[in-house]
Each structure stands twice: as structure tokens, then as C-alpha cells.
GROMACS .gro file of C-alpha atoms in nm:
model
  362
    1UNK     CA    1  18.531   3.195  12.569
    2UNK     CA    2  18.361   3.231  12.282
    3UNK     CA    3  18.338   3.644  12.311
    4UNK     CA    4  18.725   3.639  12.382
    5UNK     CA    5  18.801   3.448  12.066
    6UNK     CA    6  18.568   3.731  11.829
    7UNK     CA    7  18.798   4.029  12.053
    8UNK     CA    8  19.135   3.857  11.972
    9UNK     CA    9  18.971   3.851  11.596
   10UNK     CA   10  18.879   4.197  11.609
   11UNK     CA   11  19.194   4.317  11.728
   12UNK     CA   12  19.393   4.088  11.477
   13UNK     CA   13  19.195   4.245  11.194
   14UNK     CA   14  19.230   4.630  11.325
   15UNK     CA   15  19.659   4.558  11.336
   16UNK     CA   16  19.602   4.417  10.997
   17UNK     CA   17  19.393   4.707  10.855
   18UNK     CA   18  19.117   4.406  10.739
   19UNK     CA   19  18.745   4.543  10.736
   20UNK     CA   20  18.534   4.272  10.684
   21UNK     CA   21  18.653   3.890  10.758
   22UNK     CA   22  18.414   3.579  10.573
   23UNK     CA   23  18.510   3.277  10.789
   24UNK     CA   24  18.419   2.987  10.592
   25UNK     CA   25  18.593   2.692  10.737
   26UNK     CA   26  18.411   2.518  10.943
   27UNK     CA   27  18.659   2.428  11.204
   28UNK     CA   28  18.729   2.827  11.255
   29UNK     CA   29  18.367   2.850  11.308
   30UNK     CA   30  18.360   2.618  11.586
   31UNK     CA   31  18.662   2.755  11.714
   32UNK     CA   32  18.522   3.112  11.752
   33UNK     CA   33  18.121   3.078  11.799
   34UNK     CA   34  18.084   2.667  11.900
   35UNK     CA   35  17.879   2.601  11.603
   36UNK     CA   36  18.004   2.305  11.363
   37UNK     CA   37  17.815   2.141  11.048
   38UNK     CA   38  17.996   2.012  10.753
   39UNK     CA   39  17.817   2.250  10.452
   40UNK     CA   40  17.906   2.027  10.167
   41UNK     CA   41  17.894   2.205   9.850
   42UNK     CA   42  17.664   2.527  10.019
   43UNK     CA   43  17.775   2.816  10.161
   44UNK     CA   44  17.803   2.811  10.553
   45UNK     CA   45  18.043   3.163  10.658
   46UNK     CA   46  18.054   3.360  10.955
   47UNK     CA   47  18.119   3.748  10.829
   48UNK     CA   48  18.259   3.918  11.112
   49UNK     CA   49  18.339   4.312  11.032
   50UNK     CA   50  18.536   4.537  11.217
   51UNK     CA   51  18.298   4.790  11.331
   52UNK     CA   52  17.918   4.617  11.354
   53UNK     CA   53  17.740   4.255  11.417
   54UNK     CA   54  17.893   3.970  11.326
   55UNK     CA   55  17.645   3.731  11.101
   56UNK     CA   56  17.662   3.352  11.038
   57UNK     CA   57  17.520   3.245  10.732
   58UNK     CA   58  17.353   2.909  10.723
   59UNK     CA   59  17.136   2.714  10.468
   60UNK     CA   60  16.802   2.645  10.586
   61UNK     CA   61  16.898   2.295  10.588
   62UNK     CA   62  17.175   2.311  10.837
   63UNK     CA   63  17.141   2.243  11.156
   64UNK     CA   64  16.988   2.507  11.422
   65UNK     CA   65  17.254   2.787  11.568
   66UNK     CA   66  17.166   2.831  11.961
   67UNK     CA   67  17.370   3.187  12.048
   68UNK     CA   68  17.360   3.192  12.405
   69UNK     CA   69  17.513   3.551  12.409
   70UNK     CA   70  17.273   3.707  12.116
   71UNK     CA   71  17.568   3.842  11.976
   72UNK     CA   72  17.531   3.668  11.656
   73UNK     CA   73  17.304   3.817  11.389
   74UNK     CA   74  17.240   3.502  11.158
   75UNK     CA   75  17.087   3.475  10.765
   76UNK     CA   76  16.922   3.177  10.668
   77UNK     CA   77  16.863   3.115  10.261
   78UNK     CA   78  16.724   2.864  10.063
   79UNK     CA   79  16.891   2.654   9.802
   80UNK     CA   80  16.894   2.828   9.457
   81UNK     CA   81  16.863   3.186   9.640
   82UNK     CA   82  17.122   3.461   9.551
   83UNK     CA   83  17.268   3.449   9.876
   84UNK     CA   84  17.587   3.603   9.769
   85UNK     CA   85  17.438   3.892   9.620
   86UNK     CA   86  17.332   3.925  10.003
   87UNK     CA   87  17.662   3.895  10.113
   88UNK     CA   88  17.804   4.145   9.890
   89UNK     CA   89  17.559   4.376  10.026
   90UNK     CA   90  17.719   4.344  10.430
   91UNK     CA   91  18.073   4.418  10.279
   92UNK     CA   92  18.197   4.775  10.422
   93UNK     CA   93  18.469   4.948  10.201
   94UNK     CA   94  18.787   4.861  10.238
   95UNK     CA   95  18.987   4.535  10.278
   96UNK     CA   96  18.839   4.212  10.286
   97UNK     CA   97  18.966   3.880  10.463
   98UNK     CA   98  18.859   3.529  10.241
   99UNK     CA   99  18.978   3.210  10.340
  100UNK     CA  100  19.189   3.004  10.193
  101UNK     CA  101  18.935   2.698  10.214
  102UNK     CA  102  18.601   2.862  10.035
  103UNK     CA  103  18.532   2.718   9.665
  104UNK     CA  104  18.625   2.958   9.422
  105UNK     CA  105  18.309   2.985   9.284
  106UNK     CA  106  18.178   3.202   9.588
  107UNK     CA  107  18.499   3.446   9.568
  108UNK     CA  108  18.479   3.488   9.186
  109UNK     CA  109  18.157   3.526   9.220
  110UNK     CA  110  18.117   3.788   9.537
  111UNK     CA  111  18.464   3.934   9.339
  112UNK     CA  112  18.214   3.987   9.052
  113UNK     CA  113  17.946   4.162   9.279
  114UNK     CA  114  18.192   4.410   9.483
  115UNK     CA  115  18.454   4.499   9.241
  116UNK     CA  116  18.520   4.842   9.493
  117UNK     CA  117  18.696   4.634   9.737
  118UNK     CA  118  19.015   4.466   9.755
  119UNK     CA  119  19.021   4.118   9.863
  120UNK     CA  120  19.333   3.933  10.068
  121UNK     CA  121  19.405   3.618  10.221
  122UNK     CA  122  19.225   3.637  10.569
  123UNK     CA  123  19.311   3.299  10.683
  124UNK     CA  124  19.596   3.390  10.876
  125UNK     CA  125  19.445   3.599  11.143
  126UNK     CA  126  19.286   3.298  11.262
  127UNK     CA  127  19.527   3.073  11.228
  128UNK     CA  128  19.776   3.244  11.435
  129UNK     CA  129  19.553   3.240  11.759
  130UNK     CA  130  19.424   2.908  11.663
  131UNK     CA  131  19.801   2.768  11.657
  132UNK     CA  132  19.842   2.944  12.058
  133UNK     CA  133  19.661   2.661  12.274
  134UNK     CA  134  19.513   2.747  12.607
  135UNK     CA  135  19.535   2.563  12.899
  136UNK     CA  136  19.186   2.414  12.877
  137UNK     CA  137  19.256   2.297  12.478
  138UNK     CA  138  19.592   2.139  12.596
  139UNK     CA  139  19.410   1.950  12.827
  140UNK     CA  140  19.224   1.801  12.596
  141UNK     CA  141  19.490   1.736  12.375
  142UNK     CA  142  19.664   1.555  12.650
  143UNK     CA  143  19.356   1.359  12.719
  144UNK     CA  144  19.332   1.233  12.338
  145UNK     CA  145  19.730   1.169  12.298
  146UNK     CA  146  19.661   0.950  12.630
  147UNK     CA  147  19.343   0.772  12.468
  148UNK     CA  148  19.648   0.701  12.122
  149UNK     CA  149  19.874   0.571  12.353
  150UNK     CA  150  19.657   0.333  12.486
  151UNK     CA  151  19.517   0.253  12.136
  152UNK     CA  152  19.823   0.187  11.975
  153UNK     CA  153  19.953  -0.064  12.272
  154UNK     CA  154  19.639  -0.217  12.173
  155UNK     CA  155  19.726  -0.239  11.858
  156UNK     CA  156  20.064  -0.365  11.835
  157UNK     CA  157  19.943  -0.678  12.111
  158UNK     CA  158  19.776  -0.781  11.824
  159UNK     CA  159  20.052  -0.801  11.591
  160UNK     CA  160  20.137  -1.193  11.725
  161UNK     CA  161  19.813  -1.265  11.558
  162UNK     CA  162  20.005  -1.177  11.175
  163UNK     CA  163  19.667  -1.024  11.116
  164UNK     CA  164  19.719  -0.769  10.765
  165UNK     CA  165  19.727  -0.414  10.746
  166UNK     CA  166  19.393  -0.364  10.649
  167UNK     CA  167  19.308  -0.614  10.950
  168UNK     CA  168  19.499  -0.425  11.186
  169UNK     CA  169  19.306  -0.100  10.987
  170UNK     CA  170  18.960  -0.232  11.137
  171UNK     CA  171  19.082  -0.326  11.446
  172UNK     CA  172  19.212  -0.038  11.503
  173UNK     CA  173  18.834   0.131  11.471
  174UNK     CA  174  18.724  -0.088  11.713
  175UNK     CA  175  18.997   0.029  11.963
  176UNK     CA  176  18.918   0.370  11.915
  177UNK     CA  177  18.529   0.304  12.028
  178UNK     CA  178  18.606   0.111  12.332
  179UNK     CA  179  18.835   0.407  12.430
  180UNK     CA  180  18.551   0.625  12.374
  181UNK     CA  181  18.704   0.858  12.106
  182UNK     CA  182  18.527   0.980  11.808
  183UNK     CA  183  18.666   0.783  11.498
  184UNK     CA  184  19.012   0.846  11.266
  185UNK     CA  185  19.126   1.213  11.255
  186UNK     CA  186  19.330   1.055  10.942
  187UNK     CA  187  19.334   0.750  10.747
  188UNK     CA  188  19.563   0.536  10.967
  189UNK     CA  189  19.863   0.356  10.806
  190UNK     CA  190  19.963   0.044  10.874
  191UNK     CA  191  20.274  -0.043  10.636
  192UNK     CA  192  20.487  -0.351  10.690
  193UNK     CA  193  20.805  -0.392  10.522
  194UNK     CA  194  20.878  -0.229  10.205
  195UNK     CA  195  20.533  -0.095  10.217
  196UNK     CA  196  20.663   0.130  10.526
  197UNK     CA  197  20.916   0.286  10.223
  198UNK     CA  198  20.603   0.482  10.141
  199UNK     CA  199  20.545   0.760  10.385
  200UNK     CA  200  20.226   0.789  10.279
  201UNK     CA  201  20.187   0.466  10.218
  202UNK     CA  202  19.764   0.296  10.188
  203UNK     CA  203  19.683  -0.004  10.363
  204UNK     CA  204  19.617  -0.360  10.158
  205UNK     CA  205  19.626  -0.721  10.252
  206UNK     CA  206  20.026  -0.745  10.300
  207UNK     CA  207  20.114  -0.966  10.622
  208UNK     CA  208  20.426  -0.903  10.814
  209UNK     CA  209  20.706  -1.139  10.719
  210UNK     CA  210  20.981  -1.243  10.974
  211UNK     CA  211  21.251  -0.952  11.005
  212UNK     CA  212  21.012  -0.657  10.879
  213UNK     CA  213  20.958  -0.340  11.000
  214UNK     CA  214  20.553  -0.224  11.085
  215UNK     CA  215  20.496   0.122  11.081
  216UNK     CA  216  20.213   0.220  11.269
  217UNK     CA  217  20.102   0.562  11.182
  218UNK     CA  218  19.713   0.679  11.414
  219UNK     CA  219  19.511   0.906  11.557
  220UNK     CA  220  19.183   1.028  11.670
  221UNK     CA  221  18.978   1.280  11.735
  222UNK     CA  222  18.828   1.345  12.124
  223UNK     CA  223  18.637   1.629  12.262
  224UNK     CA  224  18.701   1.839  11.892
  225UNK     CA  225  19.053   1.852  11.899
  226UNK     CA  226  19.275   1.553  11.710
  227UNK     CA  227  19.571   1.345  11.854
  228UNK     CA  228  19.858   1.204  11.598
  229UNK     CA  229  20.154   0.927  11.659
  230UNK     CA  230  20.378   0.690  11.557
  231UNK     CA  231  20.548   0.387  11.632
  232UNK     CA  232  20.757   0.143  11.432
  233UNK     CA  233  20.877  -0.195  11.562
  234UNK     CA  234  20.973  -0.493  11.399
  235UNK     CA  235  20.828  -0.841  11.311
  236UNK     CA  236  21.038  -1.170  11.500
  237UNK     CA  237  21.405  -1.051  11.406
  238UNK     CA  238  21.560  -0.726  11.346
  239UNK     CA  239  21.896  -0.703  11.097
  240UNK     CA  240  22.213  -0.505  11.202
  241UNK     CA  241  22.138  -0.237  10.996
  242UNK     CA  242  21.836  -0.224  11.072
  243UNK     CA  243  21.842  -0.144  11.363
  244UNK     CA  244  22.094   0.122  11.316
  245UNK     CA  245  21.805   0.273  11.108
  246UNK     CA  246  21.605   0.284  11.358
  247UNK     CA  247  21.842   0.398  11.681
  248UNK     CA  248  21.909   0.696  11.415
  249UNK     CA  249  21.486   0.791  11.352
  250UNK     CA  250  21.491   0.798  11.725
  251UNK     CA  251  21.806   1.009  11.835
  252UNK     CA  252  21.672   1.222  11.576
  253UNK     CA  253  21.340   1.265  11.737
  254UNK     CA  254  21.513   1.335  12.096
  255UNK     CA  255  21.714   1.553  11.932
  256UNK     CA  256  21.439   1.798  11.824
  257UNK     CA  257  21.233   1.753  12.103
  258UNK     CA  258  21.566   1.873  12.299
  259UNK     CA  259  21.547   2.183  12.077
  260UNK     CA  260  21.151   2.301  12.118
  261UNK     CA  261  21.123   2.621  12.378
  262UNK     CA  262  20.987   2.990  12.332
  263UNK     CA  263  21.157   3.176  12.082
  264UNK     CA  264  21.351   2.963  11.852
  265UNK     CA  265  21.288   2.885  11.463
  266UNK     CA  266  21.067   2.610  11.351
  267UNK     CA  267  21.331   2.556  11.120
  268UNK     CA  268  21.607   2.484  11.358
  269UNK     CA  269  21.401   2.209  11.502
  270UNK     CA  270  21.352   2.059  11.185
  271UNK     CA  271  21.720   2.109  11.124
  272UNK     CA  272  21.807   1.931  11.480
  273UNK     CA  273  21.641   1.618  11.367
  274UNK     CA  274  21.781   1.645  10.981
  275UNK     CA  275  22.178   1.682  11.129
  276UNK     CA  276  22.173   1.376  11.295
  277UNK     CA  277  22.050   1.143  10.998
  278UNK     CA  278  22.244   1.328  10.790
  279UNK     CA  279  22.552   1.248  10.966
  280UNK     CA  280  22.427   0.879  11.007
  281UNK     CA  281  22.447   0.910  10.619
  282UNK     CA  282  22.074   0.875  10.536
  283UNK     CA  283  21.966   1.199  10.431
  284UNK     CA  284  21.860   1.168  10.100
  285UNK     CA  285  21.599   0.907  10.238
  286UNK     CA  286  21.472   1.204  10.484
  287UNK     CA  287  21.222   1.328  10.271
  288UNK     CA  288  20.931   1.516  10.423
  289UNK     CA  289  20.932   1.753  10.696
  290UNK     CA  290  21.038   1.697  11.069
  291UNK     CA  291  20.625   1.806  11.182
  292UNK     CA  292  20.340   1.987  11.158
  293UNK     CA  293  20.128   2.178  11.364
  294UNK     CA  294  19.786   2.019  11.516
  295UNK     CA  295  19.508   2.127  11.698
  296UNK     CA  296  19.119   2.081  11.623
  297UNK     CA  297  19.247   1.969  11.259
  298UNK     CA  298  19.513   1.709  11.261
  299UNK     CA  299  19.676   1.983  11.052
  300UNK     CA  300  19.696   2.318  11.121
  301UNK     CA  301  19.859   2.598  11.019
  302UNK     CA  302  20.238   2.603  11.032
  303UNK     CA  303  20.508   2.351  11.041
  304UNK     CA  304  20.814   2.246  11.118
  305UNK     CA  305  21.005   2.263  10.774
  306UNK     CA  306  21.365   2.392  10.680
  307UNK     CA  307  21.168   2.644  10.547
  308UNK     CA  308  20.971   2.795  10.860
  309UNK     CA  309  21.152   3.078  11.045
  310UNK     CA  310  20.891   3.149  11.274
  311UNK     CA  311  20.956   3.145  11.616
  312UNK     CA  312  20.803   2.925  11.851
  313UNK     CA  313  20.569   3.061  12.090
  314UNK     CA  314  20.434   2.884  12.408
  315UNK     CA  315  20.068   2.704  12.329
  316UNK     CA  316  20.243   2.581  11.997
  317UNK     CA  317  20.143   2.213  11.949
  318UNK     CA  318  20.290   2.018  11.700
  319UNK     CA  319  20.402   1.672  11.565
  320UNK     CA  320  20.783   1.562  11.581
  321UNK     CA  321  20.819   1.276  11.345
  322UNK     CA  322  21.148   1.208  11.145
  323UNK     CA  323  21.183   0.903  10.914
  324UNK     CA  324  21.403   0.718  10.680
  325UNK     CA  325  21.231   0.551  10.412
  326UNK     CA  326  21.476   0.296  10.195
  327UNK     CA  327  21.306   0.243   9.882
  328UNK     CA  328  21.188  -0.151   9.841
  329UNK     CA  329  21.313  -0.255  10.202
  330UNK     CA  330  21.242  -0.041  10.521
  331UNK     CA  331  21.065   0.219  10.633
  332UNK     CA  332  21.075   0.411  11.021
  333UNK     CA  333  20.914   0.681  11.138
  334UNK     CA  334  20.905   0.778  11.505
  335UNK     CA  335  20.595   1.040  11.610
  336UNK     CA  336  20.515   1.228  11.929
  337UNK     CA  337  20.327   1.560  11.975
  338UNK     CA  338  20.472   1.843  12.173
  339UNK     CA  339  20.367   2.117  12.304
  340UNK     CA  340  20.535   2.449  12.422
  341UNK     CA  341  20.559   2.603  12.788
  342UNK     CA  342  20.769   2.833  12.884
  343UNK     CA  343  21.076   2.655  12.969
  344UNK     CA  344  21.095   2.394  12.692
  345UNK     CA  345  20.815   2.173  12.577
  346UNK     CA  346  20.556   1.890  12.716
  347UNK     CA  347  20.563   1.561  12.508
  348UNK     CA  348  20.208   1.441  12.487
  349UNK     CA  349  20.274   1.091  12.410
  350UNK     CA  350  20.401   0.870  12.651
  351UNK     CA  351  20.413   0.524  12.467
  352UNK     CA  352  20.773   0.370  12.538
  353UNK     CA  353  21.002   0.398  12.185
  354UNK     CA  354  21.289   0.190  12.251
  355UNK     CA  355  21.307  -0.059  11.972
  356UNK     CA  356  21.062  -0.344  12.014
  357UNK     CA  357  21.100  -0.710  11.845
  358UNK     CA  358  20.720  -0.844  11.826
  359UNK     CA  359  20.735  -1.248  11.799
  360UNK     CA  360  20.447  -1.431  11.617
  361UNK     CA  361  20.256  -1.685  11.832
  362UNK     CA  362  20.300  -2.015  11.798
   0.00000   0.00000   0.00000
């Protein structure tokens, strides 16, 4: 797997004219040679050329690489070793691939060192067959969505209890171990009320109050790759309009799913879910993207913005989650992950969405 992943690399860079690639996120890393270590503020990079070895370079203090092919030549340095001067030295002429995610202080200086070469954005050759899922990564996304079904049934059982969103926030940890999944791909958001207003809102001690809304934004992360959802329902009693709020989030989300197969615009299915709260006449409160893609990160390259004319290819895998956030009273979002086969698309989540009315116990 991992020698197909360095050909479809190679290939990439020879369409894109790109002689030398320095892969410095470690999630890419993984992806291509199954080797992951957070570097912190030292240099970790895979340089993978065109013609020639490719070479992972590692700090002596980072954890063992085991290359079961012997494919991999690897460099190991010491801390306060010119290790970019090194670097420089593996360049071949002609263009260079950086990504987007290495601290400037390595580019400027490497730019410094090699001043014969020109330097581009090399990212995006990875991140294109990154965002194409194979079977065997879809199955894992599927089994993770599963595991954040479960978890957030679990979670919203426990909103009788009136427990607060930083409550629910620990409980919620606690799910995700029993379900044997490997901690938060994201901070989770648990926003009741006018919190929920927030799209982005952070957790604190707020309770849910009779008639609110509790937005119940989670995910996490199984076998390397991430799962993302969410559900809103309310709190004892749900107002008129209200509820029109919501039925509008959720025909909004059908709506784009409807839309996903091969070959149409990421912005048309953003513009599927947009139309209909438009016409409900909540637009303005509409005010982030309909999704985002998702893979090993919880986001990955791509989304699905008014902005995106990309076409959707099959092994896409993304988030569909409309909202409308009323500033100081109500918040809904409605979340599910797709992703794309050849006639349509497979929703990973399978947590019901009709509108729920949670009573407190007594």
C-alpha cells in the first residue's frame, strides 16, 4: 500500500513538473510510509524526489522508523545540528514542492541555502489522492461514524440528568473509551440555547432550560482516520418557530445529500442546502459553509463552499452540515458524513434526525 501511495506521488509530481517534494506534515507521512510522531517544534520531513531515494528525516529523539520494504533512506540529526544545510544539499535543480504546514523558519531558511531553485506550494499533490478514499479507508470511516452514532445516543440519554455542557463534555470522553475509540478528533461542543447561536461556540457550565435547543457537535478518531456529526434536539418543549427552524436545517441537509454523485460542483451542493433556507427566509443566519472534507484529519483538503467548483469524484468524503444560528436565542445544526460511489453517495451516519423533545426526569 504503502509503495502505491509513493507511485501515485511520483506520478503526481512528474504531471506537475515538481522535482523534489519535502513532506512535512505528519499526517501525509503516515499516509504514504505508516510512520507517525508529532515533531513539535523540530523538523520531521519525508523528501521524496522524482528521480532517486526517498529520505525521512527524523530527530534522534523521535521514535524508531521500521521500513519493511528498505525503500526508505532515513537521516537522523541531533538537536542544534545544521540539518537544513543537509537538506539543501539533497535538493536536485528544478522545482521544489513545500508544504503548506512547515514553520517558516525552515523554508526561509532552506530558501536562504538554495537560492537556484524555485520553490511552490507542494501540498496539493497529496492532498488530491489523500481526498480519493479506498475501499479499505472507507471502511474504517464507516466503522468510526458507527462508533459516533453510538456515542452520541449515549450522550443525549443523559440529557434527562440536566447535567451542563462541560458535564456532558467529560462524559462524553468517557463514552468514547468504552467504545474503544482513540479520544476527540475536535474539541466537542455542547451549546444549549443561545449558546448554540455560536457555531463555534466553547463549552461552560450553562444547563439546559425548558424549551432550548442542545447542539451536540462530536467526533473521534478510530484506526487513524476521524469521524464528525451532529445532532440538535430540544430540552422539554419546542416553540412553533422553532421547530420550523429546525424542519428547515434538516430539508436542507436532505437536500444536499440528494445532490452528492460523480461529477458535479462542490459548490452546487453547498448551494442545494443554501436555496432551501434561503427560501425559508433565514439566510443571512446561514453563515459558514455547507461541509468540509475529512479523512485521517477531521479536516482535509477541500470543501463544500459556494466557492468550490471542483467536481466531485467517487472516494470523496465529506461533512454535510447546514445551520441557522439566531443571534441570542437558537442555534441548529444538522451533520452527517458522506461519501461518494458511483451512483450517488453513502451516508455514514445513521443516527435518526427527526426532531427529538428530551424531557427532564422527575
Amino acid at each position: 500500500m504503502e509503495k502505491e501511495r509513493l507511485n501515485n506521488v511520483l506520478d503526481k509530481m512528474a504531471d506537475c513538473q515538481v522535482n523534489n517534494l519535502l513532506v512535512t506534515d505528519p499526517s501525509s507521512i503516515d499516509y504514504l510510509i505508516n510512520y507517525h510522531t508529532d515533531p513539535g517544534e523540530r523538523l520531521l520531513a519525508l523528501l521524496i524526489p522524482l528521480e532517486g531515494q526517498p529520505t525521512l528525516i527524523l530527530n534522534k529523539l523521535f521514535p524508531e522508523y521500521i521500513d519493511p520494504s528498505e525503500t526508505i533512506h532515513q537521516i537522523h540529526y541531533s538537536d542544534g545540528e545544521d540539518i537544513i544545510s543537509t537538506i539543501s544539499k539533497l535538493l536536485h535543480p528544478g522545482l521544489t514542492g513545500i508544504d503548506k504546514v512547515w514553520p517558516s523558519h525552515f523554508l526561509l531558511d532552506l530558501m536562504t541555502k538554495r537560492q537556484d531553485i524555485d520553490y511552490c506550494n507542494g501540498s496539493l499533490i497529496i492532498d488530491q489522492i489523500r481526498s480519493i478514499k479506498t475501499p479499505a479507508e472507507i471502511e474504517k470511516m464507516l466503522d468510526a461514524s458507527h462508533r459516533n452514532d453510538q456515542a452520541v445516543g449515549r450522550l443525549i440519554d443523559l440529557l434527562p440528568q440536566a447535567l451542563s455542557e462541560t458535564e456532558m463534555t467529560e462524559k462524553l470522553a468517557t463514552i468514547y473509551q468504552e467504545l474503544d475509540c482513540d479520544g476527540f478528533s475536535f474539541e466537542p461542543i455542547v451549546a444549549y440555547g443561545a449558546n448554540a447561536a455560536d457555531p463555534h461556540h466553547v463549552t461552560d457550565q450553562s444547563k439546559p432550560q425548558p424549551g432550548q435547543c442542545v447542539v451536540l457537535d462530536i467526533g473521534s478518531s478510530r484506526q487513524g482516520y476521524c469521524s464528525d456529526m451532529t445532532r440538535t434536539v430540544f430540552f422539554e418543549e419546542v416553540a412553533d418557530e422553532d421547530r420550523h427552524v429546525y424542519e428547515t436545517v434538516l430539508k436542507a441537509n436532505l437536500a444536499a445529500i440528494e445532490q452528492v454523485k460523480p461529477g458535479v460542483s462542490f459548490a452546487s451542493i453547498d448551494k442545494a442546502a443554501r436555496s432551501v433556507i434561503e427560501e425559508a427566509g433565514y439566510g443571512q443566519y446561514f453563515t459558514h459553509r455547507t461541509g468540509h472534507s475529512i479523512g485521517r484529519d477531521v479536516h482535509e483538503y477541500g470543501d463544500v463552499g459556494p466557492f468550490n467548483q471542483d467536481l466531485v469524484q467517487v472516494g470523496n468524503t465529506f461533512s454535510i452540515e447546514p445551520g441557522i444560528y439566531i443571534p441570542g436565542r437558537i442555534g441548529v445544526r444538522i451533520e452527517d458524513l458522506v461519501v461518494v460511489t458511483k451512483d450517488g453517495c453513502k451516508v455514514l451516519n445513521d443516527y435518526p434526525k427527526e426532531l427529538k423533545i428530551i424531557k427532564k426526569d422527575r
